[in-house]
mmCIF file of C-alpha atoms and ligand atoms in Angstrom:
data_model
loop_
_atom_site.group_PDB
_atom_site.id
_atom_site.type_symbol
_atom_site.label_atom_id
_atom_site.label_comp_id
_atom_site.label_asym_id
_atom_site.label_seq_id
_atom_site.Cartn_x
_atom_site.Cartn_y
_atom_site.Cartn_z
ATOM 1 C CA MET A 420 142.344 95.433 81.539
ATOM 2 C CA ALA A 421 141.865 97.219 84.844
ATOM 3 C CA ASN A 422 143.032 95.527 88.018
ATOM 4 C CA LEU A 423 140.052 95.159 90.358
ATOM 5 C CA GLU A 424 141.885 93.553 93.280
ATOM 6 C CA THR A 425 140.729 94.777 96.652
ATOM 7 C CA THR A 426 141.606 94.046 100.249
ATOM 8 C CA TYR A 427 138.559 93.794 102.506
ATOM 9 C CA LEU A 428 138.722 92.836 106.197
ATOM 10 C CA GLY A 429 142.336 91.910 105.476
ATOM 11 C CA LEU A 430 141.200 89.341 102.871
ATOM 12 C CA LYS A 431 142.400 89.458 99.279
ATOM 13 C CA LEU A 432 139.482 89.762 96.856
ATOM 14 C CA LYS A 433 139.843 89.644 93.081
ATOM 15 C CA ASN A 434 137.293 92.448 92.876
ATOM 16 C CA PRO A 435 135.172 94.518 95.272
ATOM 17 C CA VAL A 436 131.794 93.010 94.353
ATOM 18 C CA ILE A 437 130.430 90.702 97.033
ATOM 19 C CA ALA A 438 127.266 88.603 96.975
ATOM 20 C CA ALA A 439 125.355 89.866 100.025
ATOM 21 C CA SER A 440 123.838 87.593 102.621
ATOM 22 C CA SER A 441 120.516 86.125 101.391
ATOM 23 C CA GLU A 442 118.925 82.818 100.503
ATOM 24 C CA LEU A 443 121.054 82.892 97.328
ATOM 25 C CA THR A 444 124.131 82.377 99.462
ATOM 26 C CA GLY A 445 122.432 79.735 101.564
ATOM 27 C CA ASN A 446 123.229 76.861 99.208
ATOM 28 C CA VAL A 447 126.444 75.629 97.668
ATOM 29 C CA GLU A 448 125.128 75.421 94.097
ATOM 30 C CA ASP A 449 124.402 79.148 93.900
ATOM 31 C CA ILE A 450 127.645 79.974 95.704
ATOM 32 C CA LYS A 451 129.540 78.037 93.009
ATOM 33 C CA LYS A 452 127.638 79.917 90.298
ATOM 34 C CA LEU A 453 128.446 83.219 91.993
ATOM 35 C CA GLU A 454 132.139 82.355 92.016
ATOM 36 C CA ALA A 455 131.972 81.309 88.357
ATOM 37 C CA ALA A 456 130.265 84.646 87.572
ATOM 38 C CA GLY A 457 133.206 86.433 89.175
ATOM 39 C CA ALA A 458 132.034 87.376 92.697
ATOM 40 C CA GLY A 459 134.851 88.759 94.829
ATOM 41 C CA ALA A 460 133.462 86.997 97.913
ATOM 42 C CA VAL A 461 130.196 85.705 99.336
ATOM 43 C CA VAL A 462 128.475 86.447 102.616
ATOM 44 C CA LEU A 463 126.462 83.404 103.592
ATOM 45 C CA LYS A 464 122.829 83.789 104.572
ATOM 46 C CA SER A 465 122.503 84.653 108.251
ATOM 47 C CA LEU A 466 122.005 82.284 111.052
ATOM 48 C CA PHE A 467 119.324 84.018 113.109
ATOM 49 C CA GLU A 468 119.673 84.246 116.845
ATOM 50 C CA GLU A 469 115.990 85.173 117.166
ATOM 51 C CA GLU A 470 114.844 82.336 114.952
ATOM 52 C CA ILE A 471 116.787 79.791 116.941
ATOM 53 C CA GLN A 472 115.372 81.220 120.131
ATOM 54 C CA MET A 473 111.804 81.235 118.795
ATOM 55 C CA GLU A 474 111.946 77.647 117.588
ATOM 56 C CA MET A 475 113.488 76.609 120.871
ATOM 57 C CA ASP A 476 110.607 78.264 122.722
ATOM 58 C CA GLN A 477 108.043 76.518 120.511
ATOM 59 C CA MET A 478 109.684 73.191 121.142
ATOM 60 C CA LYS A 479 109.695 73.886 124.851
ATOM 61 C CA GLN A 480 105.965 74.609 124.739
ATOM 62 C CA GLN A 481 105.311 71.335 122.939
ATOM 63 C CA MET A 482 107.416 69.518 125.480
ATOM 64 C CA THR A 483 105.707 71.079 128.487
ATOM 65 C CA GLY A 484 102.339 69.887 127.104
ATOM 66 C CA ARG A 485 103.523 66.345 127.770
ATOM 67 C CA PRO A 486 103.520 64.647 131.168
ATOM 68 C CA TYR A 487 106.649 63.858 133.180
ATOM 69 C CA ILE A 488 109.069 66.331 131.637
ATOM 70 C CA TYR A 489 111.982 66.947 133.920
ATOM 71 C CA PRO A 490 113.695 70.338 133.930
ATOM 72 C CA GLU A 491 116.982 68.670 132.885
ATOM 73 C CA THR A 492 115.245 67.343 129.788
ATOM 74 C CA MET A 493 114.280 70.880 128.881
ATOM 75 C CA ASP A 494 117.893 71.965 129.230
ATOM 76 C CA TYR A 495 118.940 69.127 126.995
ATOM 77 C CA MET A 496 116.292 70.115 124.438
ATOM 78 C CA ASP A 497 117.721 73.628 124.357
ATOM 79 C CA GLU A 498 121.139 72.333 123.477
ATOM 80 C CA ALA A 499 119.946 69.668 121.066
ATOM 81 C CA PHE A 500 117.806 72.049 119.074
ATOM 82 C CA GLU A 501 120.364 74.763 118.906
ATOM 83 C CA GLU A 502 122.898 72.247 117.744
ATOM 84 C CA ASP A 503 120.590 71.132 114.977
ATOM 85 C CA GLN A 504 120.275 74.636 113.564
ATOM 86 C CA THR A 505 123.920 75.399 113.951
ATOM 87 C CA ARG A 506 125.098 72.054 112.593
ATOM 88 C CA LYS A 507 123.347 72.787 109.300
ATOM 89 C CA TYR A 508 124.998 76.182 109.184
ATOM 90 C CA LEU A 509 128.445 74.844 110.008
ATOM 91 C CA ARG A 510 127.988 72.263 107.250
ATOM 92 C CA LEU A 511 127.118 75.058 104.821
ATOM 93 C CA ILE A 512 130.352 76.865 105.725
ATOM 94 C CA LYS A 513 132.451 73.712 105.305
ATOM 95 C CA GLU A 514 130.841 72.748 102.006
ATOM 96 C CA ALA A 515 131.115 76.270 100.636
ATOM 97 C CA LYS A 516 134.786 76.423 101.608
ATOM 98 C CA GLU A 517 135.438 73.109 99.868
ATOM 99 C CA ALA A 518 133.523 74.203 96.764
ATOM 100 C CA VAL A 519 134.969 77.653 96.096
ATOM 101 C CA ASP A 520 138.253 79.547 96.375
ATOM 102 C CA ILE A 521 136.812 83.002 97.009
ATOM 103 C CA PRO A 522 136.476 84.172 100.623
ATOM 104 C CA VAL A 523 133.422 82.833 102.439
ATOM 105 C CA ILE A 524 132.082 85.219 105.071
ATOM 106 C CA ALA A 525 129.655 83.750 107.589
ATOM 107 C CA SER A 526 126.842 85.861 109.011
ATOM 108 C CA ILE A 527 124.956 85.887 112.268
ATOM 109 C CA ASN A 528 121.890 87.995 112.835
ATOM 110 C CA CYS A 529 122.095 88.929 116.467
ATOM 111 C CA VAL A 530 120.203 91.052 118.928
ATOM 112 C CA SER A 531 122.094 90.274 122.109
ATOM 113 C CA ALA A 532 125.462 89.142 123.416
ATOM 114 C CA GLN A 533 123.966 86.104 125.119
ATOM 115 C CA LYS A 534 124.098 82.373 124.812
ATOM 116 C CA TRP A 535 124.757 82.084 121.081
ATOM 117 C CA THR A 536 128.149 83.792 121.122
ATOM 118 C CA TYR A 537 130.043 80.491 121.569
ATOM 119 C CA LEU A 538 128.935 79.782 118.000
ATOM 120 C CA ALA A 539 131.420 82.281 116.676
ATOM 121 C CA SER A 540 134.354 80.003 117.458
ATOM 122 C CA GLU A 541 132.502 77.050 115.865
ATOM 123 C CA ILE A 542 132.069 79.169 112.758
ATOM 124 C CA GLU A 543 135.763 79.949 112.774
ATOM 125 C CA LYS A 544 136.629 76.261 113.172
ATOM 126 C CA ALA A 545 134.310 75.382 110.270
ATOM 127 C CA GLY A 546 136.592 77.472 108.072
ATOM 128 C CA ALA A 547 134.799 80.798 107.568
ATOM 129 C CA ASP A 548 137.205 83.490 106.410
ATOM 130 C CA ALA A 549 135.376 86.197 108.334
ATOM 131 C CA LEU A 550 132.200 86.789 110.293
ATOM 132 C CA GLU A 551 129.635 89.475 109.547
ATOM 133 C CA LEU A 552 127.470 90.420 112.519
ATOM 134 C CA ASN A 553 124.115 91.410 111.157
ATOM 135 C CA MET A 554 122.768 93.543 113.977
ATOM 136 C CA PHE A 555 119.476 95.308 114.274
ATOM 137 C CA ILE A 556 118.071 96.880 117.349
ATOM 138 C CA LEU A 557 114.901 98.753 116.383
ATOM 139 C CA PRO A 558 114.683 101.624 118.839
ATOM 140 C CA THR A 559 111.057 100.964 119.790
ATOM 141 C CA ASP A 560 111.618 100.044 123.415
ATOM 142 C CA PHE A 561 110.605 103.252 125.164
ATOM 143 C CA SER A 562 112.327 102.245 128.348
ATOM 144 C CA ARG A 563 115.740 102.114 126.650
ATOM 145 C CA SER A 564 117.865 105.109 125.741
ATOM 146 C CA SER A 565 120.003 105.384 122.605
ATOM 147 C CA VAL A 566 123.032 104.799 124.845
ATOM 148 C CA ASP A 567 121.496 101.531 126.100
ATOM 149 C CA ASN A 568 120.828 100.428 122.529
ATOM 150 C CA GLU A 569 124.276 101.302 121.279
ATOM 151 C CA LYS A 570 125.810 99.398 124.172
ATOM 152 C CA ILE A 571 124.281 96.194 122.797
ATOM 153 C CA TYR A 572 126.273 96.596 119.578
ATOM 154 C CA HIS A 573 129.469 97.117 121.528
ATOM 155 C CA ASP A 574 128.753 94.208 123.888
ATOM 156 C CA VAL A 575 128.208 91.840 120.968
ATOM 157 C CA ILE A 576 131.344 92.992 119.158
ATOM 158 C CA ASN A 577 133.481 92.802 122.307
ATOM 159 C CA GLN A 578 132.180 89.361 123.167
ATOM 160 C CA ILE A 579 132.643 87.937 119.666
ATOM 161 C CA SER A 580 136.042 89.471 119.106
ATOM 162 C CA SER A 581 137.227 87.824 122.322
ATOM 163 C CA GLU A 582 136.143 84.429 120.975
ATOM 164 C CA VAL A 583 137.605 84.441 117.438
ATOM 165 C CA ASP A 584 140.664 85.482 115.488
ATOM 166 C CA ILE A 585 138.958 85.751 112.097
ATOM 167 C CA PRO A 586 138.050 89.293 111.057
ATOM 168 C CA ILE A 587 134.637 90.598 112.084
ATOM 169 C CA SER A 588 132.444 93.132 110.348
ATOM 170 C CA ALA A 589 129.268 94.785 111.607
ATOM 171 C CA LYS A 590 126.297 95.178 109.293
ATOM 172 C CA VAL A 591 124.159 97.877 110.807
ATOM 173 C CA SER A 592 121.157 100.070 110.175
ATOM 174 C CA TYR A 593 120.855 103.833 110.196
ATOM 175 C CA TYR A 594 118.682 103.821 113.343
ATOM 176 C CA PHE A 595 121.136 105.669 115.551
ATOM 177 C CA SER A 596 120.332 109.071 117.030
ATOM 178 C CA ASP A 597 123.862 110.298 116.253
ATOM 179 C CA LEU A 598 124.604 108.185 113.219
ATOM 180 C CA GLY A 599 127.997 109.605 112.205
ATOM 181 C CA PRO A 600 129.616 109.509 115.666
ATOM 182 C CA ALA A 601 127.961 106.146 116.435
ATOM 183 C CA LEU A 602 129.427 104.599 113.280
ATOM 184 C CA ARG A 603 132.806 106.023 114.143
ATOM 185 C CA ARG A 604 132.612 104.582 117.678
ATOM 186 C CA LEU A 605 131.750 101.181 116.191
ATOM 187 C CA SER A 606 134.714 101.440 113.844
ATOM 188 C CA GLU A 607 136.977 101.996 116.847
ATOM 189 C CA THR A 608 136.085 98.563 118.229
ATOM 190 C CA ARG A 609 137.753 95.438 116.910
ATOM 191 C CA VAL A 610 135.561 95.268 113.813
ATOM 192 C CA LYS A 611 137.496 95.370 110.561
ATOM 193 C CA GLY A 612 134.557 96.591 108.535
ATOM 194 C CA LEU A 613 131.190 98.311 108.676
ATOM 195 C CA VAL A 614 128.463 97.290 106.245
ATOM 196 C CA LEU A 615 126.201 100.278 105.508
ATOM 197 C CA PHE A 616 123.260 99.684 105.633
ATOM 198 C CA ASN A 617 121.239 96.573 106.055
ATOM 199 C CA ARG A 618 117.817 96.373 104.455
ATOM 200 C CA PHE A 619 115.043 94.889 106.526
ATOM 201 C CA TYR A 620 111.616 93.503 106.143
ATOM 202 C CA ALA A 621 109.375 96.557 106.204
ATOM 203 C CA PRO A 622 105.645 96.506 106.832
ATOM 204 C CA ASP A 623 103.203 98.118 104.426
ATOM 205 C CA ILE A 624 99.435 98.687 104.352
ATOM 206 C CA ASP A 625 96.941 97.154 101.953
ATOM 207 C CA THR A 626 94.288 99.869 101.591
ATOM 208 C CA ASP A 627 91.749 97.521 99.943
ATOM 209 C CA GLU A 628 91.891 94.949 102.694
ATOM 210 C CA ILE A 629 92.700 97.592 105.327
ATOM 211 C CA LYS A 630 95.398 95.483 106.891
ATOM 212 C CA VAL A 631 99.141 95.427 107.420
ATOM 213 C CA THR A 632 101.080 93.518 104.781
ATOM 214 C CA ASN A 633 104.666 92.865 103.718
ATOM 215 C CA GLY A 634 106.518 95.717 102.060
ATOM 216 C CA HIS A 635 108.776 95.237 99.039
ATOM 217 C CA VAL A 636 111.364 92.605 99.782
ATOM 218 C CA LEU A 637 113.727 93.709 97.030
ATOM 219 C CA SER A 638 115.269 97.145 96.942
ATOM 220 C CA SER A 639 114.643 99.688 94.222
ATOM 221 C CA ALA A 640 117.210 101.808 92.402
ATOM 222 C CA SER A 641 116.532 104.943 94.474
ATOM 223 C CA ASP A 642 117.386 103.061 97.677
ATOM 224 C CA ILE A 643 121.075 103.607 96.919
ATOM 225 C CA HIS A 644 121.038 107.233 98.045
ATOM 226 C CA LEU A 645 120.918 106.674 101.781
ATOM 227 C CA SER A 646 123.997 104.467 101.873
ATOM 228 C CA LEU A 647 125.766 106.547 99.205
ATOM 229 C CA ARG A 648 125.492 109.683 101.351
ATOM 230 C CA TRP A 649 126.721 107.923 104.479
ATOM 231 C CA VAL A 650 129.513 106.054 102.772
ATOM 232 C CA ALA A 651 130.761 109.397 101.444
ATOM 233 C CA ILE A 652 130.450 111.041 104.857
ATOM 234 C CA MET A 653 132.084 108.205 106.805
ATOM 235 C CA ALA A 654 134.904 107.421 104.345
ATOM 236 C CA ASN A 655 138.238 108.494 105.867
ATOM 237 C CA ARG A 656 136.472 109.066 109.175
ATOM 238 C CA VAL A 657 136.288 105.456 110.296
ATOM 239 C CA GLU A 658 139.039 103.149 111.436
ATOM 240 C CA CYS A 659 137.926 100.257 109.255
ATOM 241 C CA ASP A 660 136.718 99.211 105.810
ATOM 242 C CA ILE A 661 133.284 100.161 104.551
ATOM 243 C CA ALA A 662 131.096 97.829 102.518
ATOM 244 C CA ALA A 663 128.177 99.573 100.844
ATOM 245 C CA THR A 664 124.893 97.755 100.447
ATOM 246 C CA THR A 665 121.266 98.458 99.460
ATOM 247 C CA GLY A 666 120.080 99.686 96.104
ATOM 248 C CA ILE A 667 123.234 98.773 94.149
ATOM 249 C CA HIS A 668 121.735 97.416 90.954
ATOM 250 C CA THR A 669 124.187 98.247 88.172
ATOM 251 C CA GLY A 670 127.915 98.495 87.521
ATOM 252 C CA ASN A 671 127.441 102.241 87.517
ATOM 253 C CA ASP A 672 126.019 102.044 91.057
ATOM 254 C CA ILE A 673 129.146 100.151 92.101
ATOM 255 C CA VAL A 674 131.318 102.890 90.610
ATOM 256 C CA LYS A 675 129.364 105.504 92.584
ATOM 257 C CA GLN A 676 129.873 103.705 95.887
ATOM 258 C CA LEU A 677 133.592 103.252 95.225
ATOM 259 C CA LEU A 678 133.936 106.927 94.309
ATOM 260 C CA ALA A 679 132.149 107.750 97.575
ATOM 261 C CA GLY A 680 134.780 105.716 99.420
ATOM 262 C CA ALA A 681 133.420 102.195 99.834
ATOM 263 C CA THR A 682 136.010 99.443 100.064
ATOM 264 C CA THR A 683 133.564 96.905 98.629
ATOM 265 C CA VAL A 684 129.902 96.605 97.717
ATOM 266 C CA GLN A 685 127.380 93.897 98.537
ATOM 267 C CA VAL A 686 124.499 93.054 96.208
ATOM 268 C CA ALA A 687 121.377 90.926 96.635
ATOM 269 C CA SER A 688 118.209 92.329 94.981
ATOM 270 C CA SER A 689 119.756 92.666 91.521
ATOM 271 C CA LEU A 690 120.807 89.001 91.686
ATOM 272 C CA TYR A 691 117.282 87.984 92.680
ATOM 273 C CA ARG A 692 115.856 89.981 89.777
ATOM 274 C CA ASN A 693 118.353 89.012 87.090
ATOM 275 C CA GLY A 694 119.795 85.700 88.291
ATOM 276 C CA VAL A 695 123.134 85.000 89.943
ATOM 277 C CA ASN A 696 124.985 85.204 86.614
ATOM 278 C CA TYR A 697 124.183 88.913 86.578
ATOM 279 C CA MET A 698 127.203 89.208 88.870
ATOM 280 C CA SER A 699 129.440 88.957 85.761
ATOM 281 C CA GLU A 700 127.626 91.882 84.112
ATOM 282 C CA LEU A 701 128.092 94.048 87.194
ATOM 283 C CA ILE A 702 131.818 93.359 87.232
ATOM 284 C CA ALA A 703 132.199 93.817 83.460
ATOM 285 C CA GLU A 704 130.456 97.193 83.705
ATOM 286 C CA LEU A 705 132.778 98.310 86.525
ATOM 287 C CA SER A 706 135.817 97.139 84.576
ATOM 288 C CA ALA A 707 134.662 98.868 81.365
ATOM 289 C CA TRP A 708 134.120 102.154 83.235
ATOM 290 C CA MET A 709 137.634 101.960 84.680
ATOM 291 C CA ASP A 710 139.144 101.262 81.256
ATOM 292 C CA ASN A 711 137.142 104.091 79.768
ATOM 293 C CA LYS A 712 138.297 106.543 82.440
ATOM 294 C CA GLY A 713 141.879 105.298 82.409
ATOM 295 C CA PHE A 714 141.962 103.968 85.988
ATOM 296 C CA ASP A 715 144.335 101.025 86.379
ATOM 297 C CA SER A 716 143.232 99.977 89.838
ATOM 298 C CA VAL A 717 140.316 100.562 92.195
ATOM 299 C CA ASP A 718 142.606 102.448 94.563
ATOM 300 C CA ASP A 719 143.161 105.020 91.794
ATOM 301 C CA PHE A 720 139.629 106.346 92.209
ATOM 302 C CA ARG A 721 138.260 104.954 95.466
ATOM 303 C CA GLY A 722 137.064 107.783 97.692
ATOM 304 C CA LYS A 723 137.692 110.498 95.090
ATOM 305 C CA LEU A 724 134.279 111.975 95.920
ATOM 306 C CA ALA A 725 134.245 111.148 99.632
ATOM 307 C CA GLN A 726 133.149 114.147 101.642
ATOM 308 C CA GLN A 727 136.588 114.768 103.079
ATOM 309 C CA LYS A 728 138.206 114.775 99.641
ATOM 310 C CA SER A 729 135.426 116.327 97.653
ATOM 311 C CA THR A 730 135.700 119.885 96.364
ATOM 312 C CA ASN A 731 132.033 120.218 97.307
ATOM 313 C CA PRO A 732 131.734 118.613 100.781
ATOM 314 C CA ALA A 733 128.503 120.469 101.540
ATOM 315 C CA ALA A 734 126.753 118.526 98.780
ATOM 316 C CA TRP A 735 126.783 115.414 100.988
ATOM 317 C CA GLU A 736 125.089 117.269 103.841
ATOM 318 C CA ARG A 737 122.481 119.152 101.881
ATOM 319 C CA ALA A 738 119.111 118.079 103.182
ATOM 320 C CA GLN A 739 116.664 120.772 102.166
ATOM 321 C CA PHE A 740 115.671 121.378 98.586
ATOM 322 C CA MET A 741 115.544 125.157 99.072
ATOM 323 C CA ARG A 742 116.273 127.441 96.187
ATOM 324 C CA ASN A 743 118.530 124.979 94.326
ATOM 325 C CA PHE A 744 115.399 123.331 93.088
ATOM 326 C CA SER A 745 113.132 126.329 92.786
ATOM 327 C CA HIS A 746 113.334 126.061 88.984
ATOM 328 C CA PHE A 747 111.578 122.702 89.195
ATOM 329 C CA THR A 748 108.336 122.930 87.271
ATOM 330 C CA ARG A 749 105.250 120.868 87.768
ATOM 331 C CA HIS A 750 104.282 118.158 85.343
ATOM 332 C CA LYS A 751 100.750 118.640 84.107
HETATM 333 C C1 FMN B 1079 115.435 87.770 100.188
HETATM 334 C C2 FMN B 1079 116.509 88.436 101.007
HETATM 335 C C3 FMN B 1079 117.074 87.760 102.079
HETATM 336 C C4 FMN B 1079 118.051 88.406 102.871
HETATM 337 N N1 FMN B 1079 118.605 87.730 103.902
HETATM 338 C C5 FMN B 1079 119.567 88.343 104.642
HETATM 339 C C6 FMN B 1079 120.205 87.661 105.711
HETATM 340 O O1 FMN B 1079 119.939 86.488 106.001
HETATM 341 N N2 FMN B 1079 121.151 88.339 106.402
HETATM 342 C C7 FMN B 1079 121.517 89.632 106.107
HETATM 343 O O2 FMN B 1079 122.408 90.175 106.777
HETATM 344 N N3 FMN B 1079 120.937 90.279 105.102
HETATM 345 C C8 FMN B 1079 119.985 89.677 104.375
HETATM 346 N N4 FMN B 1079 119.419 90.346 103.336
HETATM 347 C C9 FMN B 1079 119.855 91.730 103.050
HETATM 348 C C10 FMN B 1079 120.912 91.722 101.947
HETATM 349 O O3 FMN B 1079 122.084 91.061 102.381
HETATM 350 C C11 FMN B 1079 121.290 93.131 101.503
HETATM 351 O O4 FMN B 1079 122.066 93.769 102.493
HETATM 352 C C12 FMN B 1079 120.072 93.993 101.220
HETATM 353 O O5 FMN B 1079 119.099 93.282 100.501
HETATM 354 C C13 FMN B 1079 120.463 95.250 100.468
HETATM 355 O O6 FMN B 1079 121.074 94.948 99.239
HETATM 356 P P1 FMN B 1079 120.242 94.977 97.850
HETATM 357 O O7 FMN B 1079 119.659 96.325 97.721
HETATM 358 O O8 FMN B 1079 121.259 94.642 96.805
HETATM 359 O O9 FMN B 1079 119.185 93.926 97.972
HETATM 360 C C14 FMN B 1079 118.457 89.724 102.538
HETATM 361 C C15 FMN B 1079 117.892 90.359 101.445
HETATM 362 C C16 FMN B 1079 116.932 89.748 100.675
HETATM 363 C C17 FMN B 1079 116.364 90.480 99.495
#
């Protein structure tokens, strides 16, 4: 049988298939099931900087509605509330570490390098094997340039890497004006891995009700192509590992991302759709493909079709349909 062992962020994984951060990795029971189904590692659900901040603000409002609140009390409330949120999260890390042997990667969703960053060392002390920084700065602030926005990513990474020794990865979006160079610059920081790309809540429109609604929460199969292209382009061009995520629904999708140059893959939607035990099917499919193709280890084929190694590098940059598709005929 093929050897699927993989090193990611300096951690030894028995295979490159990781359960991505989601509610499924927010409880120990499912984490145990994921390990039993063969997951190489788990990324815990994120602790949200914004959420903590929002709840703290709400609590402050409630408090200010009452008479005789001293400013010091408000300061205390800030700390007490934040501790409550974080204590639950630290407990999750500890319990997950006690329950499973696979690497447990903690995750923080962050939008600034302020206040919360002390948490990183608490997360390290709780036993997390690594920390994934789930960062998303939507470039909608018209007073901020792309340089300003990118600086936030670097500030967060610099701040966190000065607080912990565990490896750090950055899970990012594709909202950069110079995506390739920006990803490379991020890889030159102290991150050990880039996770390409996060999937976010996306608004939609209900045309009957004529109102804004929630978009699809789970990814669809065609969502793989964005990350596949960029994994292939960035492989061998970054100074760190690459974890591919979004739209990876089958073992065959995993093979594609590894051929493109991913170190590991992270899956969520397919586990929501098919149950956490589906993890074992994904891994079996990857293993069967390797056996079938005669690859003994993942390193034997990883990055074989990365842009820099490919015999057809232009294929990864083709953007226009042009004449290649002129033979396409219309369906009736
Ligand atoms: C219900 C749900 C909750 C998620 N929660 C988080 C989260 O807390 N932190 C995070 O970094 N990503 C979160 N994600 C994103 C996933 O980790 C993953 O990167 C994304 O869904 C793309 O992978 P997929 O196509 O396999 O779903 C969530 C995804 C889903 C579907």
